[in-house]
Coordinates of C-alpha atoms in Angstrom, one line a residue:
Chain H
M1 CA 112.0 120.7 110.2
I2 CA 113.2 117.2 109.5
D3 CA 114.2 116.5 105.9
N4 CA 111.7 113.9 104.7
R5 CA 114.1 112.6 102.1
S6 CA 116.0 111.1 105.0
F7 CA 113.0 110.5 107.1
Y8 CA 111.1 108.4 104.5
N9 CA 114.3 106.3 104.4
E10 CA 114.8 102.9 102.7
I11 CA 113.9 101.0 105.9
L12 CA 110.5 102.7 106.1
T13 CA 109.6 102.7 102.4
E14 CA 110.8 99.0 102.1
H15 CA 108.6 97.8 105.0
N16 CA 105.7 99.8 103.7
M17 CA 105.8 98.7 100.1
H18 CA 107.1 95.1 100.6
P19 CA 106.0 94.1 104.1
D20 CA 107.1 90.7 105.4
F21 CA 104.2 90.2 107.8
K22 CA 101.2 91.8 106.2
Y23 CA 98.9 88.9 105.5
D24 CA 96.0 87.1 107.1
L25 CA 97.4 84.7 109.6
E26 CA 95.3 81.5 110.0
N27 CA 94.6 79.9 113.4
A28 CA 95.7 82.9 115.4
D29 CA 95.2 82.7 119.2
L30 CA 95.1 86.4 119.7
I31 CA 93.4 88.9 117.4
L32 CA 92.9 92.6 118.0
D33 CA 91.9 95.6 115.9
G34 CA 93.9 98.8 116.5
I35 CA 92.5 102.1 115.2
N36 CA 93.9 105.6 115.1
P37 CA 90.7 107.6 114.8
S38 CA 92.3 110.9 114.1
C39 CA 94.0 109.6 110.9
G40 CA 92.0 106.6 110.1
D41 CA 94.9 104.2 110.2
E42 CA 93.9 100.7 111.2
I43 CA 95.5 97.3 111.6
T44 CA 94.3 93.9 112.8
L45 CA 97.1 92.2 114.7
K46 CA 97.1 88.4 114.9
L47 CA 99.4 86.3 117.0
K48 CA 100.0 82.6 117.7
V49 CA 101.3 82.1 121.2
E50 CA 102.6 78.9 122.7
D51 CA 103.8 78.7 126.4
D52 CA 104.1 82.4 126.5
V53 CA 106.2 82.6 123.4
I54 CA 105.0 84.4 120.3
V55 CA 105.6 81.7 117.7
D56 CA 104.0 83.5 114.7
G57 CA 102.3 86.8 113.9
A58 CA 101.0 88.9 111.1
F59 CA 98.8 91.9 110.5
V60 CA 96.4 93.3 107.9
G61 CA 95.4 96.9 107.7
D62 CA 95.2 100.2 105.9
G63 CA 96.9 103.4 106.7
C64 CA 99.9 105.7 106.2
A65 CA 103.4 104.4 105.5
I66 CA 104.5 105.0 109.1
S67 CA 101.7 103.0 110.7
Q68 CA 102.0 100.1 108.3
A69 CA 105.9 100.0 108.2
S70 CA 106.1 100.3 112.0
A71 CA 103.7 97.3 112.5
D72 CA 105.7 95.3 110.0
I73 CA 109.0 96.1 111.7
M74 CA 107.5 95.2 115.1
L75 CA 106.4 91.8 114.0
G76 CA 109.9 91.0 112.7
M77 CA 111.2 91.8 116.1
I78 CA 108.7 90.1 118.4
I79 CA 108.3 86.7 116.7
G80 CA 110.3 84.2 118.7
K81 CA 110.2 86.4 121.8
T82 CA 108.3 85.8 125.1
R83 CA 105.4 87.9 126.0
E84 CA 107.6 89.7 128.6
E85 CA 110.4 90.4 126.1
A86 CA 107.9 91.8 123.5
L87 CA 106.2 94.0 126.1
H88 CA 109.6 95.3 127.2
L89 CA 110.4 96.3 123.5
A90 CA 106.9 97.9 123.3
D91 CA 107.7 100.0 126.4
I92 CA 111.0 101.2 125.0
F93 CA 109.5 101.9 121.5
I94 CA 106.7 104.0 122.9
R95 CA 109.1 105.9 125.2
M96 CA 111.4 106.4 122.3
I97 CA 108.6 108.0 120.2
K98 CA 107.8 110.3 123.2
G99 CA 111.5 111.2 123.4
N100 CA 112.1 109.4 126.7
A101 CA 114.4 106.5 125.8
T102 CA 118.2 106.3 126.3
E103 CA 120.6 105.5 123.5
E104 CA 121.2 102.0 125.0
E105 CA 117.5 101.3 125.0
I106 CA 117.1 102.5 121.4
D107 CA 119.9 100.1 120.4
E108 CA 117.8 97.3 121.7
L109 CA 115.1 98.2 119.2
E110 CA 117.4 97.5 116.2
E111 CA 115.5 98.4 113.0
A112 CA 112.6 100.0 114.8
G113 CA 115.1 102.6 115.9
A114 CA 114.9 104.0 112.4
L115 CA 111.6 105.6 113.5
R116 CA 113.2 107.6 116.3
D117 CA 112.8 110.9 114.5
I118 CA 109.1 110.7 114.8
S119 CA 109.6 112.0 118.4
H120 CA 110.0 115.4 116.6
M121 CA 106.7 115.0 114.7
P122 CA 103.8 115.2 117.1
S123 CA 101.2 114.6 114.4
R124 CA 102.7 111.2 113.5
V125 CA 103.2 109.8 116.9
K126 CA 99.9 107.9 116.9
C127 CA 100.7 106.4 113.5
A128 CA 104.1 105.0 114.7
V129 CA 102.9 103.5 118.0
L130 CA 99.6 102.0 116.6
G131 CA 101.1 98.5 116.2
W132 CA 103.0 98.5 119.5
H133 CA 100.0 99.9 121.3
T134 CA 97.8 97.1 119.9
L135 CA 100.4 94.6 121.0
E136 CA 100.2 95.9 124.6
E137 CA 96.4 95.8 124.5
I138 CA 96.2 92.3 123.0
F139 CA 98.1 90.9 126.0
K140 CA 96.2 93.1 128.5
N141 CA 92.9 91.6 127.0
R142 CA 94.3 88.1 127.3
S143 CA 95.3 88.5 130.9
S144 CA 91.9 89.9 131.9
N145 CA 90.2 87.0 130.0
N146 CA 92.3 84.5 132.0
T147 CA 91.3 85.9 135.4
Chain W
M1 CA 91.9 146.6 89.5
S2 CA 93.7 143.4 89.2
L3 CA 95.6 142.0 92.2
N4 CA 99.3 142.3 92.3
R5 CA 102.1 141.3 94.7
S6 CA 101.6 144.3 96.9
I7 CA 98.5 142.8 98.3
R8 CA 100.5 139.9 99.6
E9 CA 102.8 142.3 101.4
E10 CA 99.9 143.2 103.6
F11 CA 100.1 139.8 105.3
P12 CA 102.9 139.7 107.9
L13 CA 103.0 135.9 108.1
L14 CA 103.4 135.6 104.3
V15 CA 106.2 138.1 104.3
S16 CA 108.2 136.5 107.1
N17 CA 107.6 132.9 106.2
D18 CA 108.2 131.4 102.7
V19 CA 105.7 128.6 103.2
A20 CA 103.4 128.0 100.3
Y21 CA 100.3 128.2 102.4
L22 CA 97.6 126.2 100.7
D23 CA 95.4 125.3 103.6
N24 CA 93.1 128.4 103.3
A25 CA 89.9 126.4 103.6
A26 CA 91.0 125.5 107.1
T27 CA 91.9 129.0 108.1
A28 CA 93.1 132.0 106.1
Q29 CA 96.0 134.3 107.0
R30 CA 95.3 137.8 108.4
P31 CA 96.4 141.1 106.9
A32 CA 98.1 143.7 109.1
C33 CA 95.0 145.9 109.1
V34 CA 93.1 143.2 111.0
L35 CA 95.9 142.7 113.6
D36 CA 96.3 146.5 114.0
E37 CA 92.6 147.0 114.6
I38 CA 92.5 144.4 117.4
R39 CA 95.5 146.0 119.1
R40 CA 93.9 149.5 118.6
F41 CA 90.7 148.3 120.2
Y42 CA 92.5 147.0 123.3
E43 CA 94.7 150.1 123.5
N44 CA 92.1 152.7 122.9
A45 CA 88.6 151.5 123.4
N46 CA 88.7 148.5 125.7
A47 CA 85.9 148.1 128.2
N48 CA 83.1 145.6 128.6
P49 CA 80.6 146.5 126.0
L50 CA 76.9 146.9 126.8
R51 CA 77.4 147.3 130.5
G52 CA 79.1 150.4 131.7
L53 CA 77.6 153.8 131.6
Y54 CA 81.0 155.6 131.3
A55 CA 82.4 156.9 128.1
L56 CA 84.9 154.1 127.5
S57 CA 82.2 151.4 127.7
V58 CA 80.0 153.4 125.4
E59 CA 82.9 153.6 123.0
A60 CA 83.5 149.8 123.2
T61 CA 79.8 149.2 122.7
S62 CA 79.7 151.4 119.7
E63 CA 82.7 149.6 118.1
Y64 CA 81.1 146.3 118.7
E65 CA 77.7 147.4 117.3
S66 CA 79.4 149.0 114.3
A67 CA 81.0 145.6 113.5
R68 CA 77.5 144.1 113.5
V69 CA 76.4 146.6 110.9
A70 CA 79.5 145.7 108.8
V71 CA 78.4 142.0 108.9
Q72 CA 74.8 143.1 108.1
Q73 CA 76.0 145.0 105.1
L74 CA 78.3 142.2 104.0
L75 CA 75.4 139.8 103.9
N76 CA 72.8 142.4 102.8
A77 CA 70.6 141.5 105.8
A78 CA 67.6 143.7 106.3
H79 CA 68.3 144.6 109.9
P80 CA 71.4 144.7 112.2
E81 CA 69.6 142.7 114.9
E82 CA 69.4 139.8 112.5
I83 CA 73.2 139.3 113.0
V84 CA 74.1 137.4 116.2
F85 CA 77.8 137.1 117.0
T86 CA 79.0 133.6 117.8
R87 CA 82.4 132.0 118.2
N88 CA 82.3 130.3 114.8
T89 CA 80.1 128.6 112.2
T90 CA 79.8 125.5 114.5
E91 CA 78.4 127.5 117.4
A92 CA 76.0 129.4 115.0
I93 CA 74.6 126.1 113.7
N94 CA 74.3 124.7 117.1
L95 CA 72.4 127.8 118.2
V96 CA 69.8 127.1 115.5
A97 CA 69.7 123.4 116.2
Y98 CA 69.1 123.8 119.9
S99 CA 66.9 126.9 119.9
Y100 CA 64.9 126.4 116.7
G101 CA 65.3 122.7 115.9
L102 CA 64.4 121.2 119.3
N103 CA 61.4 123.6 119.7
K104 CA 59.9 123.4 116.2
V105 CA 60.6 119.9 115.0
K106 CA 58.2 117.1 116.1
Q107 CA 58.0 113.4 115.6
G108 CA 56.9 112.6 112.1
D109 CA 58.7 115.7 110.7
N110 CA 61.7 115.5 108.4
I111 CA 65.1 117.3 108.4
T112 CA 67.1 117.3 105.1
I113 CA 70.8 117.8 104.9
S114 CA 73.2 117.0 102.1
I115 CA 75.8 114.2 102.1
M116 CA 78.4 117.0 101.5
E117 CA 78.0 118.5 105.0
H118 CA 80.9 119.2 107.3
H119 CA 80.4 117.3 110.5
S120 CA 79.4 120.6 112.1
N121 CA 76.3 120.9 109.9
M122 CA 75.6 117.2 110.3
L123 CA 75.9 116.2 114.0
P124 CA 73.6 119.0 115.3
W125 CA 70.9 117.7 113.0
Q126 CA 71.5 114.1 113.9
M127 CA 71.0 115.3 117.5
V128 CA 67.7 117.1 116.7
A129 CA 66.4 114.1 114.8
G130 CA 67.4 111.8 117.6
K131 CA 65.8 113.8 120.3
T132 CA 62.5 114.7 118.5
G133 CA 62.0 111.5 116.6
A134 CA 62.1 113.3 113.2
T135 CA 63.6 111.6 110.2
L136 CA 67.0 112.8 108.8
T137 CA 67.2 112.7 105.0
Y138 CA 70.5 113.0 103.1
L139 CA 70.4 114.8 99.8
E140 CA 73.0 113.0 97.7
C141 CA 75.2 114.7 95.1
E142 CA 76.5 113.3 91.8
K143 CA 80.1 112.0 91.9
D144 CA 81.3 115.4 90.8
G145 CA 79.4 117.2 93.6
A146 CA 76.5 118.4 91.5
L147 CA 73.1 118.6 93.1
T148 CA 70.4 117.9 90.5
E149 CA 67.0 119.5 90.6
D150 CA 65.4 116.0 90.8
A151 CA 67.6 115.1 93.8
I152 CA 66.6 118.3 95.6
R153 CA 62.9 117.8 94.9
N154 CA 62.9 114.2 95.9
N155 CA 64.8 114.6 99.1
I156 CA 62.9 117.5 100.5
P157 CA 59.6 115.7 101.2
D158 CA 56.4 117.5 102.2
N159 CA 56.9 117.0 106.0
T160 CA 60.3 118.7 106.0
K161 CA 60.7 121.5 108.6
I162 CA 64.5 122.3 108.2
V163 CA 66.9 122.1 105.3
A164 CA 70.5 122.6 106.4
I165 CA 72.9 122.7 103.6
T166 CA 76.4 123.8 102.8
H167 CA 77.0 126.7 100.4
V168 CA 80.3 125.4 99.2
S169 CA 81.6 121.9 100.0
N170 CA 84.8 121.9 101.9
V171 CA 85.8 118.7 100.1
L172 CA 84.7 119.2 96.5
G173 CA 84.6 123.0 96.4
R174 CA 81.3 122.8 94.6
T175 CA 78.7 125.6 95.0
T176 CA 75.2 124.5 96.0
P177 CA 72.3 125.8 93.8
V178 CA 70.8 127.6 96.8
E179 CA 67.9 129.1 94.9
T180 CA 66.7 125.7 93.8
V181 CA 66.9 124.4 97.4
V182 CA 65.1 127.4 98.8
A183 CA 62.4 127.2 96.2
R184 CA 61.6 123.6 97.1
A185 CA 61.9 124.3 100.8
K186 CA 59.4 127.2 100.5
E187 CA 56.9 124.8 98.7
V188 CA 56.8 122.6 101.8
G189 CA 57.1 125.3 104.4
A190 CA 60.6 124.4 105.6
V191 CA 63.3 126.9 106.8
V192 CA 66.7 126.8 105.1
L193 CA 70.0 127.2 107.0
L194 CA 73.0 127.8 104.8
D195 CA 76.5 126.9 106.1
A196 CA 78.5 129.6 104.5
A197 CA 81.9 128.8 106.1
Q198 CA 83.6 128.2 102.8
S199 CA 81.7 130.7 100.7
V200 CA 81.8 134.1 102.4
A201 CA 85.5 134.4 102.1
H202 CA 85.3 133.9 98.3
M203 CA 82.1 135.2 96.9
R204 CA 79.4 137.8 97.6
V205 CA 76.6 136.3 99.6
D206 CA 73.3 138.1 99.7
V207 CA 70.9 136.5 102.2
Q208 CA 67.9 138.4 100.8
K209 CA 68.6 137.4 97.2
L210 CA 69.3 133.8 98.2
G211 CA 66.2 133.8 100.4
V212 CA 67.7 131.7 103.2
D213 CA 66.3 131.9 106.7
F214 CA 69.5 131.3 108.6
L215 CA 73.2 131.6 107.6
A216 CA 76.3 130.7 109.5
F217 CA 79.9 131.7 108.9
S218 CA 83.3 132.1 110.7
G219 CA 85.5 135.2 110.7
H220 CA 88.8 133.3 110.6
K221 CA 88.3 131.8 107.1
M222 CA 87.8 135.3 105.7
M223 CA 91.0 136.7 107.3
G224 CA 89.4 137.9 110.5
P225 CA 90.5 136.6 113.9
M226 CA 89.7 133.1 115.3
G227 CA 86.9 132.9 117.8
I228 CA 84.4 135.2 116.1
G229 CA 81.7 134.2 113.7
A230 CA 78.1 135.1 113.1
L231 CA 74.6 133.8 112.6
Y232 CA 72.2 135.5 110.3
G233 CA 68.5 134.8 111.1
K234 CA 65.3 136.3 109.8
R235 CA 64.1 138.7 112.6
E236 CA 60.7 137.1 112.9
L237 CA 62.3 133.6 113.4
L238 CA 64.9 134.9 115.9
E239 CA 62.2 136.7 117.9
E240 CA 60.3 133.5 118.5
M241 CA 63.3 131.5 119.5
P242 CA 64.3 130.9 123.1
P243 CA 67.9 131.8 124.2
F244 CA 70.5 129.3 123.5
L245 CA 72.8 130.2 126.4
T246 CA 71.6 132.1 129.4
G247 CA 73.6 134.3 131.8
G248 CA 74.9 137.9 131.8
E249 CA 73.7 140.7 129.5
M250 CA 71.0 138.8 127.8
I251 CA 68.2 139.8 130.2
E252 CA 65.9 142.8 130.9
Y253 CA 65.0 141.8 134.4
V254 CA 65.9 138.9 136.7
T255 CA 64.0 137.8 139.8
R256 CA 64.5 134.8 142.0
T257 CA 62.1 132.8 139.8
G258 CA 62.8 134.0 136.3
A259 CA 63.8 136.6 133.8
T260 CA 62.6 138.7 130.9
Y261 CA 65.0 138.2 128.1
A262 CA 66.7 141.1 126.3
E263 CA 65.8 142.2 122.8
L264 CA 67.5 140.8 119.7
P265 CA 70.3 140.2 119.1
H266 CA 71.5 140.4 122.8
K267 CA 69.2 137.6 123.8
F268 CA 71.6 135.2 121.9
E269 CA 74.8 136.8 123.2
A270 CA 75.1 135.7 126.8
G271 CA 78.2 136.6 128.8
T272 CA 81.0 139.0 127.9
V273 CA 81.2 139.2 124.1
N274 CA 84.3 138.9 121.9
A275 CA 84.4 142.6 121.1
A276 CA 88.0 142.7 119.9
G277 CA 87.1 139.7 117.6
A278 CA 84.2 141.6 116.2
V279 CA 86.4 144.7 115.6
G280 CA 88.9 142.4 113.9
L281 CA 86.2 140.9 111.7
H282 CA 85.0 144.4 110.8
A283 CA 88.5 145.2 109.6
A284 CA 88.6 142.0 107.6
I285 CA 85.3 142.9 105.9
D286 CA 86.6 146.4 105.1
F287 CA 89.7 144.6 103.6
V288 CA 87.5 142.3 101.4
N289 CA 85.5 145.3 100.3
R290 CA 88.7 147.2 99.4
I291 CA 90.0 144.3 97.3
G292 CA 86.6 143.4 95.9
Y293 CA 85.1 140.0 95.5
E294 CA 85.3 140.1 91.7
N295 CA 89.1 140.6 91.9
M296 CA 89.5 137.8 94.5
E297 CA 87.4 135.5 92.4
E298 CA 89.3 136.3 89.2
R299 CA 92.7 135.6 90.8
E300 CA 91.5 132.4 92.6
L301 CA 90.1 131.1 89.3
L302 CA 93.4 131.7 87.6
L303 CA 95.4 129.9 90.3
T304 CA 92.9 127.0 90.5
R305 CA 93.0 126.5 86.7
L306 CA 96.8 126.5 86.9
A307 CA 96.7 123.8 89.6
L308 CA 94.1 121.7 88.0
D309 CA 95.8 121.8 84.5
G310 CA 99.1 120.8 86.1
I311 CA 97.9 118.1 88.4
K312 CA 96.0 116.2 85.6
D313 CA 99.3 115.6 83.8
I314 CA 100.9 113.9 86.9
P315 CA 100.5 110.1 86.7
H316 CA 98.6 108.3 89.5
V317 CA 97.0 111.5 90.8
H318 CA 93.2 111.8 91.0
V319 CA 91.3 114.9 91.7
L320 CA 87.9 114.7 93.4
G321 CA 85.0 116.6 92.0
S322 CA 84.5 118.5 88.7
E323 CA 87.1 119.0 86.0
D324 CA 85.9 122.6 85.7
P325 CA 87.9 125.1 87.7
H326 CA 84.8 127.2 88.2
E327 CA 83.3 124.4 90.3
H328 CA 86.1 124.3 92.9
C329 CA 86.1 127.6 94.8
G330 CA 89.9 127.2 95.1
I331 CA 89.6 123.7 96.7
I332 CA 91.6 120.9 95.1
N333 CA 91.2 117.5 96.8
F334 CA 93.2 114.6 95.5
T335 CA 94.6 111.1 96.1
I336 CA 97.8 109.5 94.9
D337 CA 97.8 105.8 94.1
G338 CA 99.6 103.8 96.8
V339 CA 100.5 106.7 99.0
H340 CA 98.5 107.6 102.1
P341 CA 97.4 111.3 102.3
H342 CA 99.3 111.8 105.6
D343 CA 102.5 110.7 103.9
V344 CA 101.7 113.0 100.9
S345 CA 101.2 116.0 103.2
Q346 CA 104.4 115.3 105.2
I347 CA 106.4 115.1 102.0
L348 CA 104.8 118.3 100.7
D349 CA 105.7 119.9 104.1
S350 CA 109.4 119.1 103.5
D351 CA 109.1 121.1 100.3
N352 CA 107.5 123.9 102.4
V353 CA 104.0 123.4 101.0
A354 CA 101.2 123.4 103.6
V355 CA 98.2 121.3 102.7
R356 CA 95.6 119.4 104.7
A357 CA 95.3 115.6 104.8
G358 CA 92.6 113.4 106.3
H359 CA 88.8 113.1 106.1
H360 CA 88.2 116.9 106.3
C361 CA 85.4 116.4 108.9
A362 CA 83.2 114.9 106.2
Q363 CA 83.5 111.2 106.7
P364 CA 80.1 110.3 105.2
L365 CA 80.9 112.2 102.0
L366 CA 84.3 110.4 101.6
A367 CA 82.6 107.0 102.2
Y368 CA 80.0 107.9 99.6
L369 CA 82.7 108.9 97.1
G370 CA 84.6 105.6 98.0
V371 CA 87.8 107.2 99.3
R372 CA 89.1 106.8 102.9
S373 CA 91.0 110.1 103.1
T374 CA 92.5 112.7 100.8
T375 CA 95.0 115.5 100.5
R376 CA 93.5 119.0 100.1
A377 CA 95.1 122.1 98.7
S378 CA 93.0 125.2 99.1
I379 CA 93.8 128.5 97.3
M380 CA 93.3 132.1 98.3
F381 CA 93.9 135.2 96.1
Y382 CA 97.2 136.0 97.9
N383 CA 98.8 132.7 96.7
T384 CA 101.2 133.0 93.8
E385 CA 101.8 131.1 90.6
E386 CA 105.2 130.2 92.0
E387 CA 103.5 128.5 95.0
I388 CA 101.2 126.5 92.7
Q389 CA 104.3 125.4 90.7
R390 CA 106.1 124.4 93.9
F391 CA 103.0 122.4 95.0
L392 CA 102.8 120.7 91.6
K393 CA 106.5 119.8 91.5
S394 CA 106.3 118.4 95.0
V395 CA 103.2 116.3 94.2
S396 CA 105.0 114.9 91.1
T397 CA 107.8 113.6 93.2
V398 CA 105.8 111.9 95.9
R399 CA 105.6 108.4 94.5
E400 CA 109.3 108.3 93.7
R401 CA 110.2 109.4 97.2
M402 CA 108.0 106.7 98.7
G403 CA 109.9 104.0 96.8
Y404 CA 107.9 103.6 93.6
S405 CA 109.9 103.3 90.4
E406 CA 107.3 105.1 88.2

């Protein structure tokens, strides 16, 4: 068993209680709802994208600390990045949660690496990846709309 | 007799694991006598019941049928053939929905269920209403879970054919006034199905005294094995109903064009039955009888009162349902301001306290009560005062551990 005193660490509780990106972003280009039906966690991810660069982003939602903190940490990492770079991080994050990422890759995730122990908690995996999964979908939707 | 610690020592998992197991409403733990009986059946009496003509198969059949009599006596049913073995409560309710509901309910009829139903006593009736064109009426409870006589009367209209209702809510722990529901249903000529999943493990249930037409329960919530449950149905109703599943050992004769179905209850038990499960359930019933419902209830009330008294002194914690421990049947569902139930349950887990978090398969009830999800502790007589204290202590530290200063 993982000790929750260390698992619910300062990074996670800080992002849950005082999120930097949890607000309703106006004039977003891309909007998508992400839902985790087994727990009831939900977020609405909103992004502003210019020339394939994520110039701004935010989310609103309701759910457990892991789902909300993970989405907040994600936004802090992807704003300023290109679509490609953001999806690269999403790929590493989702693999990290499934226990399939290397140490070098986890280093790339910076703060999001604080959630690595969730790979040992099968019941919380969906909470942790909700934001990142919604990010992947939002770009998938956009590319299918373009074609 | 009042219960003491030696009862707890009959549960191997509770002896070998120091978890405070407070998820009994999801499934109970099993005493050694249940596990031993399952093993004994497979070692000494295993054959396919109801088929073979040799001695061992006769023995297996006799053990299976004797389990049926044990269930009959537990529920005080009039006849053994009024007991149909199923996998669980859900399958028993589906049997009635498909076999009785789809054949007896017509457009213009009504089905009434309560807002407190578990999804397993809700979705089958949504299906029947959808397929037949009948209306589905929800009987709403007060905020503390009470069902008033007026609400019962007003929500079982004259065109009602089926009333399907829970005996004890798995969210609020409140006991339904079954006699009042049955009295109103009788006035309009409706049959009553009682979902006894949460009650049979905690209180004596007498189908003749309650006057219900159908009753469903699961063995695993009353310390029997998983995968065995039962449906009680009045004989005259079961006799009229077509089979739910068809196949082996539920026929008299089969030709290329059709079949004559077997007598009750085998008409409803197609395929190889869960004989070892039935034998295990029989042992669980014997165990309950040995302890006595009154002793279980007394002990569970004491522990529930301890938990409710303690939890109401913890700031930011809100208990769903009544303030009266008598109205909880050991179920304590609560929310903590600012902390999601999944985080609450994970923190409790780190203190080795096992509770359930989520919507408890009762999303319409939670929506009606205005909460999204909750944390549920559910008590059984084998829990201890120390476990309740550990639970309370853990709950009292949750907000601080999630970063709140008070």
